[in-house]
Backbone as a ProteinNet text record, in pm:
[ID]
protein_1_A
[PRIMARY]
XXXXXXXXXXXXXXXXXXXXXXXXXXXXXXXXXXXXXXXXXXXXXXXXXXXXXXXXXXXXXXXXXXXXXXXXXXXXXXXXXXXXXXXXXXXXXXXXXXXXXXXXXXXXXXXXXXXXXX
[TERTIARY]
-24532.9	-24414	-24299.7	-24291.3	-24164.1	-24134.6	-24287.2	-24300.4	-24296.5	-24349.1	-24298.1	-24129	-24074.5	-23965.8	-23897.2	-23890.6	-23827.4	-23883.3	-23988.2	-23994.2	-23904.3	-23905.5	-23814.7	-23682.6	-23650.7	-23504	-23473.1	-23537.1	-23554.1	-23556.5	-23631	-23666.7	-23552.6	-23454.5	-23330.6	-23212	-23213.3	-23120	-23101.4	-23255	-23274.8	-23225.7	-23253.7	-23243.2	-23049.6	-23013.2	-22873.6	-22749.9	-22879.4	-22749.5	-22839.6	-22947.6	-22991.1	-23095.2	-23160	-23289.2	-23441	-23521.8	-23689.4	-23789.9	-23817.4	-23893	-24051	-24115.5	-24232.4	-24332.7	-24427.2	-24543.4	-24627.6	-24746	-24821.3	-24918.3	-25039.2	-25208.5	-25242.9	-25262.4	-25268.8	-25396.8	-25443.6	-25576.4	-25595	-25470	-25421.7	-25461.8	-25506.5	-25519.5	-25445.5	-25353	-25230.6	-25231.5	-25307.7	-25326.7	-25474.7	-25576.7	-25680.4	-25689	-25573.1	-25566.5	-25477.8	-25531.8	-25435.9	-25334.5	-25174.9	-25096.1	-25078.8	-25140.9	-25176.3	-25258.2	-25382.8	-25474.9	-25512.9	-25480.3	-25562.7	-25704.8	-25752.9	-25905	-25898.3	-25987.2	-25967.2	-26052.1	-26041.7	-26144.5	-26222.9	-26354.5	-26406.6	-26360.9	-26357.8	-26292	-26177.4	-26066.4	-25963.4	-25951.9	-25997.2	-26014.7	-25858.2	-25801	-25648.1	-25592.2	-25642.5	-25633	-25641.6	-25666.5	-25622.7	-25520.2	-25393.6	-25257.3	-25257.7	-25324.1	-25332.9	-25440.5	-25462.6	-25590.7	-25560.2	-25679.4	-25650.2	-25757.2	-25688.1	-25792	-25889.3	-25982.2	-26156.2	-26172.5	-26092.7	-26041.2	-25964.9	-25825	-25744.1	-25662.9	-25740.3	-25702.7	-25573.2	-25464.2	-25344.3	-25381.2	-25216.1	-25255.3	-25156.6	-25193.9	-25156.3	-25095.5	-24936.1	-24946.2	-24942.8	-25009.2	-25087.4	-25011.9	-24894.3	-24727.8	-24680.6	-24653	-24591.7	-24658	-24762.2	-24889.4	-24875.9	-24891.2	-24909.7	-24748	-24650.9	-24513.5	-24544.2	-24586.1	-24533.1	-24635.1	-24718.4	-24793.6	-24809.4	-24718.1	-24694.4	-24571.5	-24492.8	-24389.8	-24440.2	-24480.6	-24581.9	-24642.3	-24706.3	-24769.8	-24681	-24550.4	-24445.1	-24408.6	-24359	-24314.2	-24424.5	-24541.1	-24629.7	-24643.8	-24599.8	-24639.8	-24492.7	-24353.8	-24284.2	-24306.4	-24321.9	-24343.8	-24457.6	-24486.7	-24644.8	-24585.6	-24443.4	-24370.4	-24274.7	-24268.9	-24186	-24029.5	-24006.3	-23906.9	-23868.5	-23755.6	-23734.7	-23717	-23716.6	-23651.1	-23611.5	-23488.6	-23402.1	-23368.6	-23365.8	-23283.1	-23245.1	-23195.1	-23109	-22996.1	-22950.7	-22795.6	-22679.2	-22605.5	-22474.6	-22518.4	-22613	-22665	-22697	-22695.8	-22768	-22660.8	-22550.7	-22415.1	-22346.5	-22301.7	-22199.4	-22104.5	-22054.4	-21929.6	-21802.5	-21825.8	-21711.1	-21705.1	-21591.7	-21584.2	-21540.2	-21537.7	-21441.8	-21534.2	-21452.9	-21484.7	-21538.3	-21625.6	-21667	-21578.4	-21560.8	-21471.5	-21574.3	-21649.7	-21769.5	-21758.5	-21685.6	-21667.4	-21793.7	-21914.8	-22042.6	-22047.4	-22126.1	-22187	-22367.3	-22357.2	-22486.5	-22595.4	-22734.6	-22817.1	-22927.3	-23045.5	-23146.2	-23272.2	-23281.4	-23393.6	-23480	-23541.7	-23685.8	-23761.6	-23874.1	-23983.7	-24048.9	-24097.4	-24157.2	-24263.3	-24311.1	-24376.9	-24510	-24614.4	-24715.3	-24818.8	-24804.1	-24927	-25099.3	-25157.9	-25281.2	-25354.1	-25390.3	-25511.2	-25606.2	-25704.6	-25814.1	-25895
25539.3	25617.6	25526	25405.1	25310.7	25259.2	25253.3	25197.6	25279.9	25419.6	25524.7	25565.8	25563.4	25567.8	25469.9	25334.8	25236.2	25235.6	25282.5	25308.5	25443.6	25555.2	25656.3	25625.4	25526.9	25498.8	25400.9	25301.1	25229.5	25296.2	25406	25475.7	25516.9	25630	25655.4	25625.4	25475.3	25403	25311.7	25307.4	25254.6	25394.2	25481.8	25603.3	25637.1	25600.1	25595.3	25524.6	25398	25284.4	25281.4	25385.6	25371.3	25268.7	25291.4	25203.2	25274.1	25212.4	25288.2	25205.7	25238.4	25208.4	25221.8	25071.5	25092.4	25049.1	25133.3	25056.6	25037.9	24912.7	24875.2	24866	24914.6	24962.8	24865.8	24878.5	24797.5	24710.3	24726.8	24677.8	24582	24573.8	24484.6	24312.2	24220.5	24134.7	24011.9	24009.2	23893.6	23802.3	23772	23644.6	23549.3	23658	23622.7	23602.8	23670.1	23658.6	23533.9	23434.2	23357.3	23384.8	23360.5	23433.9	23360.4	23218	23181.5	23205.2	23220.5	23257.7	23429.2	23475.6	23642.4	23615	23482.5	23485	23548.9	23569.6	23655.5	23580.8	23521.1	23453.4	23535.1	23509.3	23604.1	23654.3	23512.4	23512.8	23426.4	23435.8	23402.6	23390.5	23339.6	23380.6	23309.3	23419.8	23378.4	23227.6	23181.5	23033.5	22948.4	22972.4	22901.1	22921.8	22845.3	22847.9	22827	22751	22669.7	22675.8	22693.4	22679.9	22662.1	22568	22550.2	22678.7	22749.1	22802.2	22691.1	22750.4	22710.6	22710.8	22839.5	22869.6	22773.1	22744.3	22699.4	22564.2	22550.3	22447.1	22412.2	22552	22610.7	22543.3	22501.7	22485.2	22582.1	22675.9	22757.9	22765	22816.2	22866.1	22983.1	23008.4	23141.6	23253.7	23214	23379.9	23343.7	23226.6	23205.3	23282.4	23315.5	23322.6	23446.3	23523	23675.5	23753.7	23679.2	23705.1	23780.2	23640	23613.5	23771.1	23784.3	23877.9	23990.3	24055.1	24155.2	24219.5	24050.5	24130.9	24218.6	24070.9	24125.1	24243.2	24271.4	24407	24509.6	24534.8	24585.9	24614.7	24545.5	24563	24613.2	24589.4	24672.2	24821.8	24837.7	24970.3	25057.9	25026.6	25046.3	25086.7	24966.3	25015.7	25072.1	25131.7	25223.5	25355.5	25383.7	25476.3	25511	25397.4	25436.5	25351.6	25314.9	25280.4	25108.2	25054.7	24911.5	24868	24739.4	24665.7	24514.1	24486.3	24382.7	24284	24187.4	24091.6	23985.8	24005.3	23817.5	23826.7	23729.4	23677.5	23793.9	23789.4	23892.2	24052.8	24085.2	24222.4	24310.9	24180.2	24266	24220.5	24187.2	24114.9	24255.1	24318.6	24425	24429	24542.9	24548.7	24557.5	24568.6	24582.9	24442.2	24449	24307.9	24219.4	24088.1	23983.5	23935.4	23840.3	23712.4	23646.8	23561.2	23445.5	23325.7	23203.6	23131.6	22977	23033	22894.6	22898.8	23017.5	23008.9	22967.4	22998.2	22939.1	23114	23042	23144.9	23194.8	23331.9	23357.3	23294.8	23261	23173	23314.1	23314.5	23376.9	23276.1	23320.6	23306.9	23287	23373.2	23426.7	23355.5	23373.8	23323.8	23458.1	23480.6	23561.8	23578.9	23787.1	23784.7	23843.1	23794.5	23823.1	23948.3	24045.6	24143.3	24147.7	24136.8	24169.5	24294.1	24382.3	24489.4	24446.6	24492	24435.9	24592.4
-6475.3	-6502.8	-6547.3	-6497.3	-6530	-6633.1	-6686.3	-6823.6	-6969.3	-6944.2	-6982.9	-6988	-6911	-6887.3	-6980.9	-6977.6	-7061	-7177.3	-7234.5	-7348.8	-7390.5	-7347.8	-7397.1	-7378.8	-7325.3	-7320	-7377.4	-7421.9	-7537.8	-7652.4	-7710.3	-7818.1	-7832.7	-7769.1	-7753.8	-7800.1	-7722.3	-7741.9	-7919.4	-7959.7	-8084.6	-8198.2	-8187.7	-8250.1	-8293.6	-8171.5	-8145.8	-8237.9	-8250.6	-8305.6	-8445.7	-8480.2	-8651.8	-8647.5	-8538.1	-8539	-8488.7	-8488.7	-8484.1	-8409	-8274	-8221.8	-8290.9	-8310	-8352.5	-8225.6	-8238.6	-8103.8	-8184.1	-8152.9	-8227.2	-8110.2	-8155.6	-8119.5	-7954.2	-7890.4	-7720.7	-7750.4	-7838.7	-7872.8	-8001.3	-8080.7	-8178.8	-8148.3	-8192.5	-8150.1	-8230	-8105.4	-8210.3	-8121.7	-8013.6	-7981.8	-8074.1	-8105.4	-8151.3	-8316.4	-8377.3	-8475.5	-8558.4	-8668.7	-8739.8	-8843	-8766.7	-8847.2	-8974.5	-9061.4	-9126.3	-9251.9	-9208.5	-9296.1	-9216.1	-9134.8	-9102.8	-9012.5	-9021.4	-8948	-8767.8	-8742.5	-8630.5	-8542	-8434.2	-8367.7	-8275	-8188	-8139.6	-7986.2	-7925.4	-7832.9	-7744.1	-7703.3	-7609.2	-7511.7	-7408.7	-7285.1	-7274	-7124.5	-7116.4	-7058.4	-7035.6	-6963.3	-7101.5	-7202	-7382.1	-7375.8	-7382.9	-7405.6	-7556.2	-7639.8	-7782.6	-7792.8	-7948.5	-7995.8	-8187.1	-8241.5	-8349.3	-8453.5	-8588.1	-8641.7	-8684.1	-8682.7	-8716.9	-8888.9	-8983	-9086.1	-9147.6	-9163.4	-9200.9	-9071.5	-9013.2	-8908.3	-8879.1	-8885.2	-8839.3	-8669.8	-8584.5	-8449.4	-8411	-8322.8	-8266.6	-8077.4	-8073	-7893	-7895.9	-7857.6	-7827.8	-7827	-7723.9	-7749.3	-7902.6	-7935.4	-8071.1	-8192.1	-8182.3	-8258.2	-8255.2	-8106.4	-8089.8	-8154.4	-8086.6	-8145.3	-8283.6	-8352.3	-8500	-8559.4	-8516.5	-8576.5	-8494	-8406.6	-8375.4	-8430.3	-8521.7	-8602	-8734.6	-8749.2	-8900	-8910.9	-8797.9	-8787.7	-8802.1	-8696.4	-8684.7	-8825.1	-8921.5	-9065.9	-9124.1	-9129.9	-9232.1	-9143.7	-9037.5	-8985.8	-9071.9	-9016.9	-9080.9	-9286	-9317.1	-9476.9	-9516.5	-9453	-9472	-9446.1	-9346.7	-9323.8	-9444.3	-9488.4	-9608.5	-9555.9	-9434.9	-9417	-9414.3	-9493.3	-9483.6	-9452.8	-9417	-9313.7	-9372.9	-9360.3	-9389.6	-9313.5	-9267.8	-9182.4	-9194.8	-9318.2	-9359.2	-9364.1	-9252.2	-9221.7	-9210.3	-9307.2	-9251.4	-9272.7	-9357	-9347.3	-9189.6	-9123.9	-8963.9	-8862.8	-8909.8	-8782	-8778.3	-8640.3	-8647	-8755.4	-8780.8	-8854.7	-8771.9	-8645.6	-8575.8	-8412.4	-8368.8	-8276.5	-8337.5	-8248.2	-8261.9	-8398.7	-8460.6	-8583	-8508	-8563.4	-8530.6	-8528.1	-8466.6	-8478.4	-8533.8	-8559.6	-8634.9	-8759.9	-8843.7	-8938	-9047.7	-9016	-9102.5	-9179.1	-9268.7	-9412.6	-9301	-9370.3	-9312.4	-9413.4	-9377.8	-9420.6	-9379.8	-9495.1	-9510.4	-9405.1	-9270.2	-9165.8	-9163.9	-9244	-9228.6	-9318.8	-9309.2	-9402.8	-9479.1	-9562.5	-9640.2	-9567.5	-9552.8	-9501.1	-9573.8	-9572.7	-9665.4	-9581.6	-9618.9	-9547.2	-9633.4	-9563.1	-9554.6	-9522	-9615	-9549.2	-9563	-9425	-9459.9	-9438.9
[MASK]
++++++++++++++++++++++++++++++++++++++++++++++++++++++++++++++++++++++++++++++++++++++++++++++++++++++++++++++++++++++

């Protein structure tokens, strides 16, 4: 129930401020998968913190890995919806609240993200 719960109030709260809760499949495998090349290994047992692909001999930590491609996933679920998603530098800073007093230029983050269907 708790977890239920913080998801609908999460969902809510995203809905609120012009945003979209995406869930992605419980069965998705973004620890097993290389967010590199896509190869999928067979198995993980959880006590692997790191592991290198076998594929493209990418070295991998294992949350970094699952992270990176539960975003990835996240955005292709999204643009399959039809809906976009943006996030470089001053496009995603409030419009309202204090200035910054660092006075820096926003800088493009991200890395390009390449989707794969397979």
């Amino acid at each position: 129930v708790g977890w239920g719960t913080f998801i609908n109030f999460l969902a809510y709260k995203l809905e609120k401020k012009g945003g979209k809760l995406v869930e992605i499949d419980r069965w998705f495998p973004s620890s097993k998968l290389c967010s590199n090349c896509y190869y999928q290994i067979d198995k993980l047992p959880l006590d692997i913190r790191e592991w290198t692909c076998p594929n493209c001999g990418t070295r991998h930590d294992r949350d970094g890995n699952a992270a990176t491609n539960i975003r990835s996933e996240g955005i292709r679920i999204l643009q399959t919806d039809g809906t976009a998603v943006f996030a470089n530098g001053g496009e995603v800073r409030p419009k309202i609240g204090r200035k910054s007093v660092l006075r820096h230029s926003s800088v493009m983050l991200e890395a390009h993200t390449i989707i794969v269907s397979i």
